[in-house]
Structure formats: C-alpha cells, structure tokens
Short mmCIF file of C-alpha atoms in Angstrom, two decimals:
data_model
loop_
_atom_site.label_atom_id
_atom_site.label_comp_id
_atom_site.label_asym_id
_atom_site.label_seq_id
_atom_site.Cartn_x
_atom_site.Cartn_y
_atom_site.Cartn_z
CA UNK A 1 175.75 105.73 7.93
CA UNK A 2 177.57 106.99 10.74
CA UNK A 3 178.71 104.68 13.36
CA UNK A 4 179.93 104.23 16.91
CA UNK A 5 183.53 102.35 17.09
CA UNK A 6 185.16 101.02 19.87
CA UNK A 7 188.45 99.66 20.42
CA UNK A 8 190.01 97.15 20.98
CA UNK A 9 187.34 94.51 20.16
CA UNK A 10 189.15 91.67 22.84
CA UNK A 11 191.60 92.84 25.68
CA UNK A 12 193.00 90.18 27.89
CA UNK A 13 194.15 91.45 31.07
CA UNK A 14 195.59 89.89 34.46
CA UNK A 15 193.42 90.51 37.82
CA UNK A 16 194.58 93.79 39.48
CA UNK A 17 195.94 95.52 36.35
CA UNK A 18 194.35 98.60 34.62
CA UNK A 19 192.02 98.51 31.48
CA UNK A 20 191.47 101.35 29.36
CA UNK A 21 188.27 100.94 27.12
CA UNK A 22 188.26 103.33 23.62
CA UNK A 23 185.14 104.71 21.84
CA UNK A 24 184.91 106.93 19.50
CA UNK A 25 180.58 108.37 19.40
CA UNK A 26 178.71 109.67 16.38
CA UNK A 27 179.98 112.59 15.52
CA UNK A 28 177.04 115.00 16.35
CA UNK A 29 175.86 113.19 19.37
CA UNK A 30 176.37 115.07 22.66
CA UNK A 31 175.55 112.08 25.26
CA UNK A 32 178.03 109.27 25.77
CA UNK A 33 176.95 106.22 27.99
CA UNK A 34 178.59 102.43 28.55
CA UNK A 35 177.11 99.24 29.12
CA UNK A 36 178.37 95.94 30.16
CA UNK A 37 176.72 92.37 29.13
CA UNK A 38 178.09 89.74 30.81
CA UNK A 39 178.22 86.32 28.70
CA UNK A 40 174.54 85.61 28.41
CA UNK A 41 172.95 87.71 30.43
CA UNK A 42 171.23 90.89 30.23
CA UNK A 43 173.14 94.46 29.20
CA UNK A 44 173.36 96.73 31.91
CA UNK A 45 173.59 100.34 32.57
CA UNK A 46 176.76 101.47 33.42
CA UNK A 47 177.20 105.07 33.29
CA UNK A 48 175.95 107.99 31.25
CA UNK A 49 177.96 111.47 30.22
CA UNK A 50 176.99 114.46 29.21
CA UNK A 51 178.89 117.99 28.87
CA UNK A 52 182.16 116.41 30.21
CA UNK A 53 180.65 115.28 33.26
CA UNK A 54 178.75 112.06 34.58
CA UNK A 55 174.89 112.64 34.40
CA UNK A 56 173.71 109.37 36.04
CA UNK A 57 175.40 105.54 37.42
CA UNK A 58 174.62 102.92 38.36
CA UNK A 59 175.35 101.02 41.51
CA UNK A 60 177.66 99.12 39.33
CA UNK A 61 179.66 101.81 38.58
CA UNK A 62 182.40 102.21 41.76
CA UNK A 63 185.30 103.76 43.02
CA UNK A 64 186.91 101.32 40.25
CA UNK A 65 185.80 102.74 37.34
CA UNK A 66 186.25 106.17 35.30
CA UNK A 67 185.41 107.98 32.27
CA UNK A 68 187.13 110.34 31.03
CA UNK A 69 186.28 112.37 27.32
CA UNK A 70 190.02 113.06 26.86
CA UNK A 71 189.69 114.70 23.17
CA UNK A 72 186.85 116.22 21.06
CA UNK A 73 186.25 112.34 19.49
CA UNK A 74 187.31 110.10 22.00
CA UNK A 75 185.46 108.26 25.18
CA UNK A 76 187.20 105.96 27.95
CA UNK A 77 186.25 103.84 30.28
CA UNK A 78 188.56 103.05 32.76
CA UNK A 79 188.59 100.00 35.49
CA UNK A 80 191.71 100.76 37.59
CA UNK A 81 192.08 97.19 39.29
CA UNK A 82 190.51 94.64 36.92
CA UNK A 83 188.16 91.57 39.16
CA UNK A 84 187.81 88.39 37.49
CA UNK A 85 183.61 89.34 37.41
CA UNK A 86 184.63 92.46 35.58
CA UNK A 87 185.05 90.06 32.67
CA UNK A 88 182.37 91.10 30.15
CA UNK A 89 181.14 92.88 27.35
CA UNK A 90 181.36 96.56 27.52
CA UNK A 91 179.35 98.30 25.15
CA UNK A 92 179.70 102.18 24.53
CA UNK A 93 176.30 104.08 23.13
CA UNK A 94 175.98 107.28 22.09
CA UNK A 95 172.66 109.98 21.60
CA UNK A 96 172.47 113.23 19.68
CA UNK A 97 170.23 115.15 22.44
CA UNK A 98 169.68 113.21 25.42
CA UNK A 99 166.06 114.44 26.51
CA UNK A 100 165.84 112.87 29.25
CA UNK A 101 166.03 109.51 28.05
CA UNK A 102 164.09 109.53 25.16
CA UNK A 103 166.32 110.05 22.62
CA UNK A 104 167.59 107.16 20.59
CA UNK A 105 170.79 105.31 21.46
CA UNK A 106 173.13 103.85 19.46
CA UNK A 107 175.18 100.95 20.29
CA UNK A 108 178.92 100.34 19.40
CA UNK A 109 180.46 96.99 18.67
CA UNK A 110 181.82 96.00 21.94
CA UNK A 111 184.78 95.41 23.51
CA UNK A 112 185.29 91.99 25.37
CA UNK A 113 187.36 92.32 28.66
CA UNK A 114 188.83 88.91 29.66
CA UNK A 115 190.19 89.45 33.11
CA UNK A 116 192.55 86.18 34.17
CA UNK B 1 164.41 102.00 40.60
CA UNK B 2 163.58 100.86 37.58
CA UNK B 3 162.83 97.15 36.48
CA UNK B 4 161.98 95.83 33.57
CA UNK B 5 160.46 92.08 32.93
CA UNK B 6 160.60 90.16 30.21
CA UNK B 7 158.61 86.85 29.30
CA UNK B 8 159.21 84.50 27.54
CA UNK B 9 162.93 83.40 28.04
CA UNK B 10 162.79 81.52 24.85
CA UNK B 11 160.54 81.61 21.90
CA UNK B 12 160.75 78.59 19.17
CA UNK B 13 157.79 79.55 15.62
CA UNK B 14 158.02 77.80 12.59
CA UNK B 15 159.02 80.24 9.49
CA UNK B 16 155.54 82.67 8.54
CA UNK B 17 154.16 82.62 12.17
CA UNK B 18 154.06 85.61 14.53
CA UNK B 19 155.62 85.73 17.83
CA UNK B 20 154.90 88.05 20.66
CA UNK B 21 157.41 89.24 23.14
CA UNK B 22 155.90 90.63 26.06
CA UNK B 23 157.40 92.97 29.07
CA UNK B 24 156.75 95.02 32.59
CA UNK B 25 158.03 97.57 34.37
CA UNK B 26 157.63 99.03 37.70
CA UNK B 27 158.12 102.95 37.32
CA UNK B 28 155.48 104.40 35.69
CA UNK B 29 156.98 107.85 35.11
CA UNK B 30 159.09 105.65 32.49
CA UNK B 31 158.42 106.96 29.03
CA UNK B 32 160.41 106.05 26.23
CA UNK B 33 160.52 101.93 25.39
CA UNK B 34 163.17 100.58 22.93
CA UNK B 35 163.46 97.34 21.30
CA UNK B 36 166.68 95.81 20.22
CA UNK B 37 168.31 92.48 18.52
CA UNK B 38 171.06 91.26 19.21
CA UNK B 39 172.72 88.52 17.22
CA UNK B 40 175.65 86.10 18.38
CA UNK B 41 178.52 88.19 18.82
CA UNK B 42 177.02 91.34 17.93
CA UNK B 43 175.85 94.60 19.15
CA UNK B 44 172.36 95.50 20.07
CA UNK B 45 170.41 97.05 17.25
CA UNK B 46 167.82 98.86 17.77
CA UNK B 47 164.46 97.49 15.81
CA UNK B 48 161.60 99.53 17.17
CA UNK B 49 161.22 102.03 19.91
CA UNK B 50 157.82 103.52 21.29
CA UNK B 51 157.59 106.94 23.34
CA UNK B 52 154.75 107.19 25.48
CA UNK B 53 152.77 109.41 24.20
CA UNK B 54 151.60 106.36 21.59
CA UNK B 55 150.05 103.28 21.65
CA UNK B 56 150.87 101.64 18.96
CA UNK B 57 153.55 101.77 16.32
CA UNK B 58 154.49 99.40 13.31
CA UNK B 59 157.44 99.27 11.22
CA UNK B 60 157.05 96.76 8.16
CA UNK B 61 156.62 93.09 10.36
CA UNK B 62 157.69 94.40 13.40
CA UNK B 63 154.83 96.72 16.16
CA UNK B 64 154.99 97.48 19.45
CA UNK B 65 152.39 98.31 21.74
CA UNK B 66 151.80 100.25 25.05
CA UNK B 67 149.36 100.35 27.83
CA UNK B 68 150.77 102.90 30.26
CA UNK B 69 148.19 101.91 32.77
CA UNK B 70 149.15 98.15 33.03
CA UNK B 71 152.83 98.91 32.30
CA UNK B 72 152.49 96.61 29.72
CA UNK B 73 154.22 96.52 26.31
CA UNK B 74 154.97 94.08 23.74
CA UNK B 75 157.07 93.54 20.32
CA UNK B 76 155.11 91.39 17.41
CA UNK B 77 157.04 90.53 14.42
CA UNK B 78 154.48 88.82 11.84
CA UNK B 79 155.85 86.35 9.22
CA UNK B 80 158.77 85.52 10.85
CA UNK B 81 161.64 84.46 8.80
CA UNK B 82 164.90 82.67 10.18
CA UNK B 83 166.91 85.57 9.73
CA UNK B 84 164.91 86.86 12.58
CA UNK B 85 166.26 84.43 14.51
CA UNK B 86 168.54 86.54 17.66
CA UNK B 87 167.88 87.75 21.53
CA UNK B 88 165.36 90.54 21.82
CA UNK B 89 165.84 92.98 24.11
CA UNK B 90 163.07 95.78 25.66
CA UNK B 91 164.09 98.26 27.83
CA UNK B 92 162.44 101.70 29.45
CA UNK B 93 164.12 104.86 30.19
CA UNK B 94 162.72 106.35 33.48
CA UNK B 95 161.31 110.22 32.89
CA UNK B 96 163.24 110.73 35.85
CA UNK B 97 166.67 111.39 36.96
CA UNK B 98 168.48 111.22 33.46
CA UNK B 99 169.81 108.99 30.64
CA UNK B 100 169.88 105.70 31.64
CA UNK B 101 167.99 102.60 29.73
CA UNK B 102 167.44 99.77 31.83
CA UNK B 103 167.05 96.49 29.97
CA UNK B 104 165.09 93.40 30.30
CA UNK B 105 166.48 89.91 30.41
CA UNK B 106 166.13 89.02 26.29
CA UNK B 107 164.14 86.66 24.18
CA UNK B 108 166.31 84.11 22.95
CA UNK B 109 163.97 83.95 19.02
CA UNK B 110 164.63 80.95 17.09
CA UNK B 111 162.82 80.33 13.58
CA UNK B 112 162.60 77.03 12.15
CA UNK B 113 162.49 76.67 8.57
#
C-alpha cells in the first residue's frame, strides 16, 4: 500500500539556522499539507497546498516558514531561522482530491526537529 | 475559527469493555470528522472518519456517531483489547475556506489486561 515518506526522521539544528523538511506524497494525490505536534500535545494545522500554490494557513504559519513543491515527487517545508519552540514534530499529509476538506488524509511518519 | 473539544483526557477499561470518546466543535458548517490513533512514536492513523451527511458508521469494534445539531460526535470501540491501547485523536474539517483539519486535544486509551 502506498505510503507517504518523509525525511529525515530526526534533524538537530542550532537556533537561527535553516531547516529543510522532505516529503515525498502518494503518488496520485494532488493536495499536500504539514502538521506539527509538539511533544505531547495536540497536532496542528500548519499549511495546506494545492496546484503549486498555498490553499489555506494557519496563524502558525509566518514569514518563517515556506513550502516549496520543487519536483513532480517532492514537498518541503522550510523554517528559515529555526526558534527553540519550533522544536516539534512535523508531520506531512497528503489527499488524492481535496474537496474541500472531506477527502481523506494520509499521514507520513514524521520528522522530529530538535532546535538547540 | 474552528475548535474542536475533546473529553476525556485519559481513559483507563479493563480488556472486553467499551470506551467512549466524546468531542465538540464550534463551526457548524464543519462536515467531514476523522478519527485517528496514534501510538508512541508514531504517526496518526486514521481509524474511522464520518462525513456529515451520516449519522452513524461502524467499522468492525470501532463506530462513530454524529448529531450535527448538538455538534456532538463520538468514537466507541467495543471489546477493547490492549493493543488498542494509544492517543485518539478527532478532528473536523470546516466546509469552509479549504483543506485544513483541525484536531482535538487526544485520548490518552490505556487497556488493562
């Protein structure tokens, strides 16, 4: 069964340096979307993108962060200056058709961002 | 926006009782409602998921129900086993605006044998 992968699965990086997050969605899905849970708390909506452009963000999602579908597989998030409460879980998801939120999404492993 | 509430933070059953998750949320144009589990470490899976256009939907040991006009709806999982032991997850999608699931605070399950 097709998955959603993300890499890398732990990054480590020092306050005030750039993170680049990798996912690589279901092949046939069209929408693209990342979450962040931090430790034991709830996941929350980061961002969604559809048709190489942002559809929706949250209030979350500043100046500081980008995403970027740089090839026909691949999905980035990017946090330009890492904070130390940027230090999370960021999940990417990914839906065949969107519709308006009522489509099924489908969670990738994770990658956990340790900002020191 | 949207907000989504989830009760109870923690839920203890023996192994072969049922346990109830129950959640809120505020926008009522919200119509799709997705359940997931997440074990230790893992990623949210999804378990269940209930458009609103139902009431009701079952899957095995696992149902979810709706009531649109309380903004009410809940995940049962009969004959619990430990193996069902995670954090639950709901969520809603607003109908408006686009694509984004908003998630409540999770049900930390545990199953004693």
């Amino acid at each position: 069964e097709p998955e959603v992968t993300q890499t890398p699965s732990h990054q480590v990086t020092q306050m005030g340096q750039e993170v680049i997050l990798r996912c690589v969605p279901i092949s046939n899905h069209l929408y693209f979307y990342w979450y962040r849970q931090i430790l034991g708390q709830k996941v929350e909506f980061l961002v969604s993108f559809y048709n190489n452009e942002i559809s929706e963000k949250s209030e979350i999602f500043d100046d500081q962060f980008s995403v970027e579908r740089p090839d026909g597989s691949n999905f980035t998030l990017k946090i330009r200056s890492t904070k130390l409460e940027d230090s999370a879980m960021y999940f990417c998801a990914s839906s065949e058709l969107g519709r308006r939120s009522t489509d099924t999404q489908y969670f990738g492993p994770g990658t956990r961002l340790t900002v020191l | 926006g949207e907000n989504v509430e989830q009760h109870p933070s923690t839920l203890s059953v023996q192994e072969g009782d049922s346990a109830v998750i129950k959640c809120t949320y505020s926008d009522s144009a919200s119509n799709y409602f997705p359940w997931y589990k997440q074990e230790l470490g893992k990623r949210p899976q999804l378990i269940i998921d209930i458009r609103s256009n139902v009431g009701e939907k079952k899957d095995q040991r696992i149902a979810v129900t709706l009531n649109k006009t309380a903004k009410h709806f809940s995940l049962h999982i009969t004959e619990t086993q430990p193996e069902d032991s995670a954090v639950y997850f709901c969520a809603a999608s607003p109908g408006t605006g686009g694509f984004k699931t908003i998630f409540g605070a999770g049900t930390r399950l545990f199953v004693k044998a």
